């Protein structure tokens, strides 16, 4: 089998692949060393199996693609497949599979032509004399005497070519054709004019019929018999289900003059919110690109449905709040065929507060943010420090407990998220950011070194040590991560290879 590079410094070159297979990556001990971007030290491997050639991704950082699709584990290759290893692309040239898929067509003997024209031996041109055309009351013009022309040093006719004969009268030929076409067109004009009139009448009749049918349908749909009118006689339009929509805005001024403003907009699975607490110097407006989980949306919708907010009216109130704490809040909710918009100011509405609690739970579970006024600046800093101390403890002990490395990374991220709500970040925010970078760098180094060892043991056919290295690597990653799943798939493959050798 051969591969043809499509880009990079080897673009256009062919490379023969031996049946024993070859490794691909940045390291020099790979059979194919690639120095392009996004390529791991031991990225992938080409190997021939019983059913043909396969490519195996060795747990690379940026993955391997076949015909634009990312692969996991081993994938069988066909002639013409395009493989992307990082930024380097090459095409599979497997002549055996190509010949089997496209057999050569059988050659057929050319059929002899039924008639072969052979010119006469005398190649002299003969005069083409058109048939004489007699037009009534019209005499052909008398031929004009030829004007003598000065001799041209460059002859018009090549030497050795015989142009004997009489040149045909082309003027008479054209006149005859024109006369014939005009006569035929004049003879056919009455019939064609009649056909055009019939077609125009048919087209007009078709347009009138379609317009009448459309008018009938419109009148039929608007008639009261279809039951499309309300009790007042007004025509009802078709009901279109609303998307899941939530808009929530809350402003408060507390007794200690803390101005608080929170806004949230949820449209189906797209969420945006902002937190402004200017006196406490808390400003937070995150950019959320990932869609909201469907489970979280269903839970929030159920919590709103369990209240009577969708049937509440603006006048439904409990009691006035004290003058010391002025508040303004607006809540707009719509889903299916339900919609409601309620605004409260310095008052409490039972169903309104229950929906507020559901929104707080949603934000706390999904994004770690509580928009209520209960949490002061000192309370938020205390929670951030608690998650930072836990991350520091886990990071120091990851060499004896490998799972603490990814747990420390998660707690560093939680710390960063809690500190990000402040316009002026505390000093602990910078420390947490540095620690997070160190932990992620350590995890990346462990992953690359482990993949290199697995690939080395694989080339040495020492499958037992390769499996042990996979087991060690799996402890450093969360079980639900893609890296963990790739390492586990590699371990299963090694187990199958080891069982075959036995």
Short mmCIF file of C-alpha atoms in Angstrom, two decimals, residues 2-433:
data_model
loop_
_atom_site.label_atom_id
_atom_site.label_comp_id
_atom_site.label_asym_id
_atom_site.label_seq_id
_atom_site.Cartn_x
_atom_site.Cartn_y
_atom_site.Cartn_z
CA UNK A 2 1.11 3.58 -0.65
CA UNK A 3 0.15 6.93 0.84
CA UNK A 4 0.33 10.27 -1.00
CA UNK A 5 0.85 13.42 1.07
CA UNK A 6 -1.58 16.20 0.19
CA UNK A 7 0.04 19.09 2.12
CA UNK A 8 3.08 19.95 4.19
CA UNK A 9 6.71 19.74 3.13
CA UNK A 10 6.11 16.26 1.57
CA UNK A 11 3.10 17.34 -0.51
CA UNK A 12 2.74 15.27 -3.69
CA UNK A 13 5.18 12.52 -2.66
CA UNK A 14 4.30 8.83 -2.41
CA UNK A 15 5.39 6.63 0.49
CA UNK A 16 5.35 2.83 0.36
CA UNK A 17 3.99 1.18 3.52
CA UNK A 18 5.30 -2.28 4.41
CA UNK A 19 2.84 -4.96 5.58
CA UNK A 20 4.47 -4.90 9.02
CA UNK A 21 2.97 -1.43 9.59
CA UNK A 22 4.43 1.91 10.54
CA UNK A 23 4.07 4.46 13.35
CA UNK A 24 3.28 8.15 12.76
CA UNK A 25 4.30 11.05 15.04
CA UNK A 26 6.86 13.72 15.90
CA UNK A 27 9.46 11.41 17.47
CA UNK A 28 12.36 10.15 15.35
CA UNK A 29 11.68 6.49 16.14
CA UNK A 30 8.39 6.66 14.21
CA UNK A 31 8.45 5.09 10.76
CA UNK A 32 6.85 8.28 9.42
CA UNK A 33 8.08 11.37 11.27
CA UNK A 34 5.78 14.39 10.80
CA UNK A 35 6.72 17.83 12.12
CA UNK A 36 3.48 19.63 11.34
CA UNK A 37 1.28 21.36 13.89
CA UNK A 38 -1.17 19.56 16.26
CA UNK A 39 0.75 16.26 15.95
CA UNK A 40 1.56 14.20 19.05
CA UNK A 41 4.87 12.45 19.69
CA UNK A 42 3.25 9.08 18.97
CA UNK A 43 0.08 10.05 17.13
CA UNK A 44 -1.19 7.06 15.11
CA UNK A 45 -0.16 3.79 13.47
CA UNK A 46 -0.85 2.15 10.08
CA UNK A 47 -1.03 -1.64 10.20
CA UNK A 48 -2.28 -4.43 7.98
CA UNK A 49 -4.79 -6.87 9.42
CA UNK A 50 -6.66 -9.84 7.95
CA UNK A 51 -9.41 -7.71 6.41
CA UNK A 52 -7.06 -5.02 5.06
CA UNK A 53 -5.22 -1.92 6.16
CA UNK A 54 -6.22 -0.15 9.39
CA UNK A 55 -5.25 3.10 11.10
CA UNK A 56 -5.09 3.23 14.90
CA UNK A 57 -5.15 6.46 16.89
CA UNK A 58 -2.68 6.13 19.79
CA UNK A 59 -4.54 8.51 22.08
CA UNK A 60 -3.30 11.67 20.38
CA UNK A 61 -4.11 15.07 21.83
CA UNK A 62 -5.83 16.45 18.73
CA UNK A 63 -7.12 13.15 17.34
CA UNK A 64 -7.04 11.49 13.92
CA UNK A 65 -9.65 11.96 11.18
CA UNK A 66 -10.63 9.74 8.23
CA UNK A 67 -12.59 11.54 5.50
CA UNK A 68 -13.20 14.42 7.93
CA UNK A 69 -14.58 12.26 10.78
CA UNK A 70 -12.70 11.76 14.05
CA UNK A 71 -11.89 8.14 14.87
CA UNK A 72 -11.59 6.27 18.12
CA UNK A 73 -9.49 3.14 18.13
CA UNK A 74 -8.88 1.25 14.88
CA UNK A 75 -10.62 2.03 11.56
CA UNK A 76 -10.36 0.06 8.31
CA UNK A 77 -9.08 2.05 5.33
CA UNK A 78 -10.20 1.98 1.70
CA UNK A 79 -8.55 3.15 -1.48
CA UNK A 80 -8.92 6.91 -1.81
CA UNK A 81 -9.58 7.61 1.89
CA UNK A 82 -8.13 10.93 3.13
CA UNK A 83 -6.48 10.71 6.56
CA UNK A 84 -5.72 13.83 8.67
CA UNK A 85 -3.01 13.49 11.35
CA UNK A 86 -2.98 16.87 13.04
CA UNK A 87 -2.59 19.38 10.20
CA UNK A 88 -0.95 16.87 7.80
CA UNK A 89 -3.24 15.09 5.30
CA UNK A 90 -2.51 12.11 3.04
CA UNK A 91 -4.53 9.86 0.73
CA UNK A 92 -4.58 6.05 0.76
CA UNK A 93 -3.39 4.51 -2.53
CA UNK A 94 -4.16 0.80 -2.28
CA UNK A 95 -3.85 -0.61 -5.80
CA UNK A 96 -5.11 -4.07 -4.81
CA UNK A 97 -8.41 -2.82 -3.34
CA UNK A 98 -8.83 -0.34 -6.17
CA UNK A 99 -8.43 -3.08 -8.80
CA UNK A 100 -10.89 -5.32 -6.99
CA UNK A 101 -13.44 -2.51 -6.67
CA UNK A 102 -13.07 -1.27 -10.26
CA UNK A 103 -12.17 -4.08 -12.69
CA UNK A 104 -10.81 -3.02 -16.07
CA UNK A 105 -13.44 -3.00 -18.82
CA UNK A 106 -13.14 -5.53 -21.61
CA UNK A 107 -11.60 -4.21 -24.77
CA UNK A 108 -13.86 -4.40 -27.80
CA UNK A 109 -12.64 -4.57 -31.37
CA UNK A 110 -13.63 -1.44 -33.29
CA UNK A 111 -16.45 -2.11 -35.66
CA UNK A 112 -15.64 -1.55 -39.31
CA UNK A 113 -17.56 1.36 -40.78
CA UNK A 114 -20.38 0.50 -43.08
CA UNK A 115 -19.18 3.00 -45.68
CA UNK A 116 -15.72 4.36 -46.31
CA UNK A 117 -15.32 7.36 -48.54
CA UNK A 118 -12.30 7.37 -50.80
CA UNK A 119 -11.65 10.43 -52.89
CA UNK A 120 -11.06 9.92 -56.63
CA UNK A 121 -7.55 9.79 -57.93
CA UNK A 122 -7.99 13.11 -59.67
CA UNK A 123 -7.80 15.65 -56.81
CA UNK A 124 -8.64 18.59 -58.97
CA UNK A 125 -11.57 20.65 -57.72
CA UNK A 126 -14.61 20.60 -59.92
CA UNK A 127 -16.90 23.50 -60.44
CA UNK A 128 -20.06 23.59 -58.34
CA UNK A 129 -22.80 24.82 -60.58
CA UNK A 130 -26.03 25.63 -58.76
CA UNK A 131 -29.32 24.86 -60.38
CA UNK A 132 -30.73 27.71 -62.39
CA UNK A 133 -33.51 29.60 -60.69
CA UNK A 134 -35.98 31.51 -62.75
CA UNK A 135 -37.82 34.31 -60.98
CA UNK A 136 -40.74 35.81 -62.91
CA UNK A 137 -40.22 39.31 -64.27
CA UNK A 138 -36.71 39.52 -62.93
CA UNK A 139 -33.60 39.17 -65.01
CA UNK A 140 -30.27 38.40 -63.47
CA UNK A 141 -27.89 41.35 -63.50
CA UNK A 142 -25.36 41.43 -66.30
CA UNK A 143 -21.92 40.38 -65.17
CA UNK A 144 -19.53 43.23 -64.68
CA UNK A 145 -16.27 43.14 -66.55
CA UNK A 146 -13.42 42.22 -64.28
CA UNK A 147 -11.25 45.14 -63.30
CA UNK A 148 -7.62 44.60 -63.95
CA UNK A 149 -5.71 44.23 -60.65
CA UNK A 150 -2.05 44.91 -60.15
CA UNK A 151 0.09 41.90 -59.67
CA UNK A 152 0.49 40.90 -56.06
CA UNK A 153 3.98 39.76 -55.12
CA UNK A 154 2.36 37.29 -52.66
CA UNK A 155 0.13 34.80 -54.57
CA UNK A 156 -3.33 34.09 -53.09
CA UNK A 157 -3.20 30.39 -54.02
CA UNK A 158 -0.45 28.06 -52.89
CA UNK A 159 1.76 26.62 -55.59
CA UNK A 160 0.84 23.22 -56.95
CA UNK A 161 -2.85 23.53 -56.12
CA UNK A 162 -5.25 23.30 -59.09
CA UNK A 163 -8.32 25.48 -58.66
CA UNK A 164 -9.76 24.98 -62.09
CA UNK A 165 -13.48 25.20 -62.56
CA UNK A 166 -16.18 27.79 -62.30
CA UNK A 167 -16.94 29.51 -58.96
CA UNK A 168 -20.61 29.06 -58.05
CA UNK A 169 -22.97 32.00 -58.11
CA UNK A 170 -23.46 32.38 -54.33
CA UNK A 171 -25.76 35.39 -54.69
CA UNK A 172 -28.33 33.33 -56.57
CA UNK A 173 -28.09 30.53 -54.00
CA UNK A 174 -28.82 32.87 -51.10
CA UNK A 175 -31.64 34.53 -52.97
CA UNK A 176 -33.25 31.20 -53.65
CA UNK A 177 -33.00 30.05 -50.02
CA UNK A 178 -34.43 33.33 -48.80
CA UNK A 179 -37.29 33.13 -51.27
CA UNK A 180 -38.04 29.53 -50.30
CA UNK A 181 -38.06 30.30 -46.53
CA UNK A 182 -40.27 33.34 -47.00
CA UNK A 183 -42.74 31.35 -49.09
CA UNK A 184 -42.89 28.49 -46.55
CA UNK A 185 -43.32 30.90 -43.63
CA UNK A 186 -46.12 32.71 -45.43
CA UNK A 187 -47.82 29.42 -46.20
CA UNK A 188 -47.61 28.25 -42.56
CA UNK A 189 -48.61 31.54 -40.87
CA UNK A 190 -52.41 30.99 -40.83
CA UNK A 191 -52.13 27.63 -38.99
CA UNK A 192 -49.54 28.83 -36.45
CA UNK A 193 -51.60 31.93 -35.66
CA UNK A 194 -54.63 29.79 -34.93
CA UNK A 195 -52.65 27.50 -32.63
CA UNK A 196 -51.30 30.46 -30.66
CA UNK A 197 -54.79 31.80 -30.10
CA UNK A 198 -55.99 28.44 -28.82
CA UNK A 199 -53.02 28.16 -26.41
CA UNK A 200 -53.59 31.69 -25.10
CA UNK A 201 -57.24 30.92 -24.41
CA UNK A 202 -56.34 27.70 -22.57
CA UNK A 203 -53.75 29.51 -20.42
CA UNK A 204 -56.23 32.25 -19.53
CA UNK A 205 -58.84 29.66 -18.59
CA UNK A 206 -56.31 27.89 -16.33
CA UNK A 207 -55.38 31.12 -14.49
CA UNK A 208 -59.04 32.00 -13.88
CA UNK A 209 -59.75 28.48 -12.55
CA UNK A 210 -56.83 28.61 -10.09
CA UNK A 211 -57.86 32.05 -8.83
CA UNK A 212 -61.46 30.88 -8.32
CA UNK A 213 -60.30 27.80 -6.39
CA UNK A 214 -58.06 29.90 -4.14
CA UNK A 215 -60.88 32.33 -3.43
CA UNK A 216 -63.23 29.47 -2.57
CA UNK A 217 -60.74 27.95 -0.12
CA UNK A 218 -60.12 31.33 1.55
CA UNK A 219 -63.86 31.99 2.01
CA UNK A 220 -64.36 28.44 3.29
CA UNK A 221 -61.66 28.81 5.92
CA UNK A 222 -63.09 32.13 7.11
CA UNK A 223 -66.65 30.84 7.43
CA UNK A 224 -68.09 30.41 10.97
CA UNK A 225 -68.91 26.75 10.30
CA UNK A 226 -65.30 25.72 10.84
CA UNK A 227 -65.42 26.79 14.47
CA UNK A 228 -62.48 29.19 14.13
CA UNK A 229 -64.25 32.07 15.92
CA UNK A 230 -64.29 32.91 19.56
CA UNK A 231 -67.38 33.70 21.62
CA UNK A 232 -67.14 37.35 20.62
CA UNK A 233 -67.15 36.46 16.93
CA UNK A 234 -63.51 37.40 16.30
CA UNK A 235 -61.52 35.05 14.09
CA UNK A 236 -58.89 33.04 15.98
CA UNK A 237 -55.49 32.54 14.42
CA UNK A 238 -53.64 29.25 14.48
CA UNK A 239 -51.91 28.62 17.82
CA UNK A 240 -48.13 28.23 17.51
CA UNK A 241 -46.41 26.66 20.55
CA UNK A 242 -44.06 29.08 22.31
CA UNK A 243 -40.42 28.13 22.84
CA UNK A 244 -39.20 27.81 26.42
CA UNK A 245 -38.59 31.47 27.29
CA UNK A 246 -37.67 33.02 30.65
CA UNK A 247 -36.74 36.66 31.27
CA UNK A 248 -35.98 37.67 34.85
CA UNK A 249 -34.85 41.07 36.11
CA UNK A 250 -34.39 42.07 39.73
CA UNK A 251 -33.27 45.36 41.30
CA UNK A 252 -32.88 45.94 45.04
CA UNK A 253 -31.63 48.65 47.37
CA UNK A 254 -30.90 47.22 50.81
CA UNK A 255 -30.82 49.19 54.11
CA UNK A 256 -27.01 49.45 53.89
CA UNK A 257 -27.42 51.14 50.45
CA UNK A 258 -26.22 48.14 48.46
CA UNK A 259 -27.58 48.44 44.93
CA UNK A 260 -28.15 45.07 43.31
CA UNK A 261 -29.19 44.31 39.72
CA UNK A 262 -29.53 40.87 38.16
CA UNK A 263 -30.78 39.96 34.65
CA UNK A 264 -31.35 36.57 33.08
CA UNK A 265 -32.51 35.58 29.59
CA UNK A 266 -33.19 31.95 28.65
CA UNK A 267 -34.36 31.05 25.13
CA UNK A 268 -34.67 27.30 24.68
CA UNK A 269 -31.10 26.12 25.40
CA UNK A 270 -29.35 29.51 25.08
CA UNK A 271 -28.63 31.32 28.36
CA UNK A 272 -27.19 34.72 29.24
CA UNK A 273 -27.15 36.54 32.56
CA UNK A 274 -25.38 39.43 34.28
CA UNK A 275 -24.78 40.48 37.87
CA UNK A 276 -24.09 44.11 38.88
CA UNK A 277 -23.45 45.05 42.50
CA UNK A 278 -21.68 48.37 42.08
CA UNK A 279 -21.30 49.36 45.72
CA UNK A 280 -19.85 45.95 46.58
CA UNK A 281 -17.81 46.14 43.37
CA UNK A 282 -19.20 42.90 41.98
CA UNK A 283 -19.68 42.78 38.20
CA UNK A 284 -20.17 39.48 36.39
CA UNK A 285 -21.33 38.90 32.80
CA UNK A 286 -20.02 35.53 31.58
CA UNK A 287 -19.97 34.39 27.95
CA UNK A 288 -21.83 31.08 27.75
CA UNK A 289 -21.29 29.21 24.47
CA UNK A 290 -22.40 25.70 25.42
CA UNK A 291 -26.14 24.95 25.33
CA UNK A 292 -27.99 24.29 28.56
CA UNK A 293 -28.41 20.62 29.38
CA UNK A 294 -31.87 19.29 28.43
CA UNK A 295 -32.24 17.72 31.89
CA UNK A 296 -31.71 21.10 33.57
CA UNK A 297 -34.27 22.75 31.28
CA UNK A 298 -36.89 20.10 32.00
CA UNK A 299 -36.27 20.44 35.73
CA UNK A 300 -36.72 24.22 35.60
CA UNK A 301 -39.86 23.94 33.45
CA UNK A 302 -41.37 21.42 35.87
CA UNK A 303 -40.61 23.67 38.85
CA UNK A 304 -42.41 26.58 37.15
CA UNK A 305 -45.35 24.37 36.15
CA UNK A 306 -45.78 23.19 39.77
CA UNK A 307 -46.51 26.80 40.78
CA UNK A 308 -49.60 28.75 39.72
CA UNK A 309 -47.50 31.51 38.16
CA UNK A 310 -48.72 30.85 34.61
CA UNK A 311 -52.31 31.52 35.73
CA UNK A 312 -51.50 34.35 38.16
CA UNK A 313 -52.59 37.92 37.57
CA UNK A 314 -50.86 41.19 38.26
CA UNK A 315 -53.11 41.88 41.26
CA UNK A 316 -52.21 38.70 43.17
CA UNK A 317 -50.11 40.01 46.07
CA UNK A 318 -49.43 39.07 49.65
CA UNK A 319 -48.15 42.06 51.57
CA UNK A 320 -46.14 45.23 51.20
CA UNK A 321 -42.48 45.12 52.09
CA UNK A 322 -40.87 47.57 54.46
CA UNK A 323 -39.78 50.95 53.26
CA UNK A 324 -36.20 50.15 54.25
CA UNK A 325 -35.77 47.63 51.44
CA UNK A 326 -37.11 48.73 48.07
CA UNK A 327 -37.25 46.17 45.28
CA UNK A 328 -38.41 45.88 41.71
CA UNK A 329 -38.68 42.60 39.81
CA UNK A 330 -40.13 41.41 36.51
CA UNK A 331 -40.65 37.84 35.37
CA UNK A 332 -41.73 36.75 31.86
CA UNK A 333 -42.26 33.03 31.20
CA UNK A 334 -43.56 31.27 28.10
CA UNK A 335 -43.65 27.67 26.90
CA UNK A 336 -46.02 25.47 24.89
CA UNK A 337 -49.27 27.51 24.68
CA UNK A 338 -48.73 29.32 28.01
CA UNK A 339 -47.41 32.84 28.56
CA UNK A 340 -47.36 35.28 31.48
CA UNK A 341 -45.66 38.59 32.30
CA UNK A 342 -45.78 39.93 35.87
CA UNK A 343 -43.99 42.90 37.46
CA UNK A 344 -43.81 43.50 41.23
CA UNK A 345 -42.48 46.51 43.12
CA UNK A 346 -41.98 46.59 46.88
CA UNK A 347 -44.49 43.74 47.19
CA UNK A 348 -44.39 39.96 47.46
CA UNK A 349 -46.21 37.53 45.15
CA UNK A 350 -46.37 33.90 46.26
CA UNK A 351 -46.00 32.24 42.87
CA UNK A 352 -43.46 34.89 41.83
CA UNK A 353 -41.14 34.09 44.73
CA UNK A 354 -41.43 30.35 44.04
CA UNK A 355 -40.29 30.85 40.45
CA UNK A 356 -37.44 33.04 41.74
CA UNK A 357 -36.34 30.18 43.98
CA UNK A 358 -36.42 27.76 41.03
CA UNK A 359 -34.20 30.13 39.02
CA UNK A 360 -31.75 30.41 41.93
CA UNK A 361 -31.53 26.63 42.20
CA UNK A 362 -30.99 26.34 38.43
CA UNK A 363 -28.11 28.84 38.43
CA UNK A 364 -26.56 27.39 41.57
CA UNK A 365 -26.55 23.82 40.25
CA UNK A 366 -25.45 24.60 36.69
CA UNK A 367 -23.15 27.61 37.11
CA UNK A 368 -22.39 27.97 40.81
CA UNK A 369 -24.00 31.43 41.03
CA UNK A 370 -26.74 32.52 43.44
CA UNK A 371 -28.42 35.80 42.39
CA UNK A 372 -30.08 36.35 45.76
CA UNK A 373 -29.15 39.22 48.09
CA UNK A 374 -28.34 36.82 50.95
CA UNK A 375 -24.71 36.38 49.94
CA UNK A 376 -22.52 39.33 50.79
CA UNK A 377 -19.08 40.04 49.38
CA UNK A 378 -17.37 38.53 52.43
CA UNK A 379 -19.45 35.36 52.14
CA UNK A 380 -18.47 34.88 48.49
CA UNK A 381 -14.78 35.37 49.31
CA UNK A 382 -15.03 32.86 52.16
CA UNK A 383 -16.53 30.22 49.84
CA UNK A 384 -13.86 30.87 47.19
CA UNK A 385 -11.07 30.47 49.75
CA UNK A 386 -12.59 27.21 50.95
CA UNK A 387 -12.54 25.70 47.44
CA UNK A 388 -8.99 27.06 46.90
CA UNK A 389 -7.66 25.42 50.09
CA UNK A 390 -9.21 22.10 49.04
CA UNK A 391 -7.60 22.36 45.60
CA UNK A 392 -4.18 23.11 47.14
CA UNK A 393 -4.43 20.03 49.37
CA UNK A 394 -5.40 17.80 46.45
CA UNK A 395 -2.65 19.14 44.18
CA UNK A 396 0.06 18.45 46.77
CA UNK A 397 -1.04 14.81 47.17
CA UNK A 398 -1.67 13.78 43.53
CA UNK A 399 1.60 11.78 43.26
CA UNK A 400 0.35 9.32 45.88
CA UNK A 401 -3.31 9.69 44.90
CA UNK A 402 -3.42 10.27 41.10
CA UNK A 403 -7.16 11.02 41.03
CA UNK A 404 -6.53 14.15 43.17
CA UNK A 405 -4.88 15.88 40.18
CA UNK A 406 -8.05 16.22 38.10
CA UNK A 407 -10.05 16.95 41.25
CA UNK A 408 -7.66 19.79 42.11
CA UNK A 409 -8.11 21.20 38.60
CA UNK A 410 -11.91 21.21 39.06
CA UNK A 411 -11.66 23.02 42.43
CA UNK A 412 -9.24 25.60 41.01
CA UNK A 413 -11.82 26.30 38.29
CA UNK A 414 -14.58 26.71 40.91
CA UNK A 415 -12.37 29.16 42.81
CA UNK A 416 -11.73 31.17 39.65
CA UNK A 417 -15.45 31.27 38.85
CA UNK A 418 -16.33 32.61 42.31
CA UNK A 419 -13.66 35.31 42.20
CA UNK A 420 -14.65 36.42 38.68
CA UNK A 421 -17.80 38.17 39.92
CA UNK A 422 -15.67 40.97 41.39
CA UNK A 423 -14.62 43.92 39.26
CA UNK A 424 -11.34 44.16 41.20
CA UNK A 425 -10.06 40.64 41.68
CA UNK A 426 -8.57 39.73 45.09
CA UNK A 427 -4.96 38.52 45.29
CA UNK A 428 -6.13 34.92 45.75
CA UNK A 429 -7.59 35.04 42.22
CA UNK A 430 -4.11 35.46 40.68
CA UNK A 431 -2.71 32.66 42.84
CA UNK A 432 -5.54 30.31 41.86
CA UNK A 433 -4.97 31.09 38.18
#
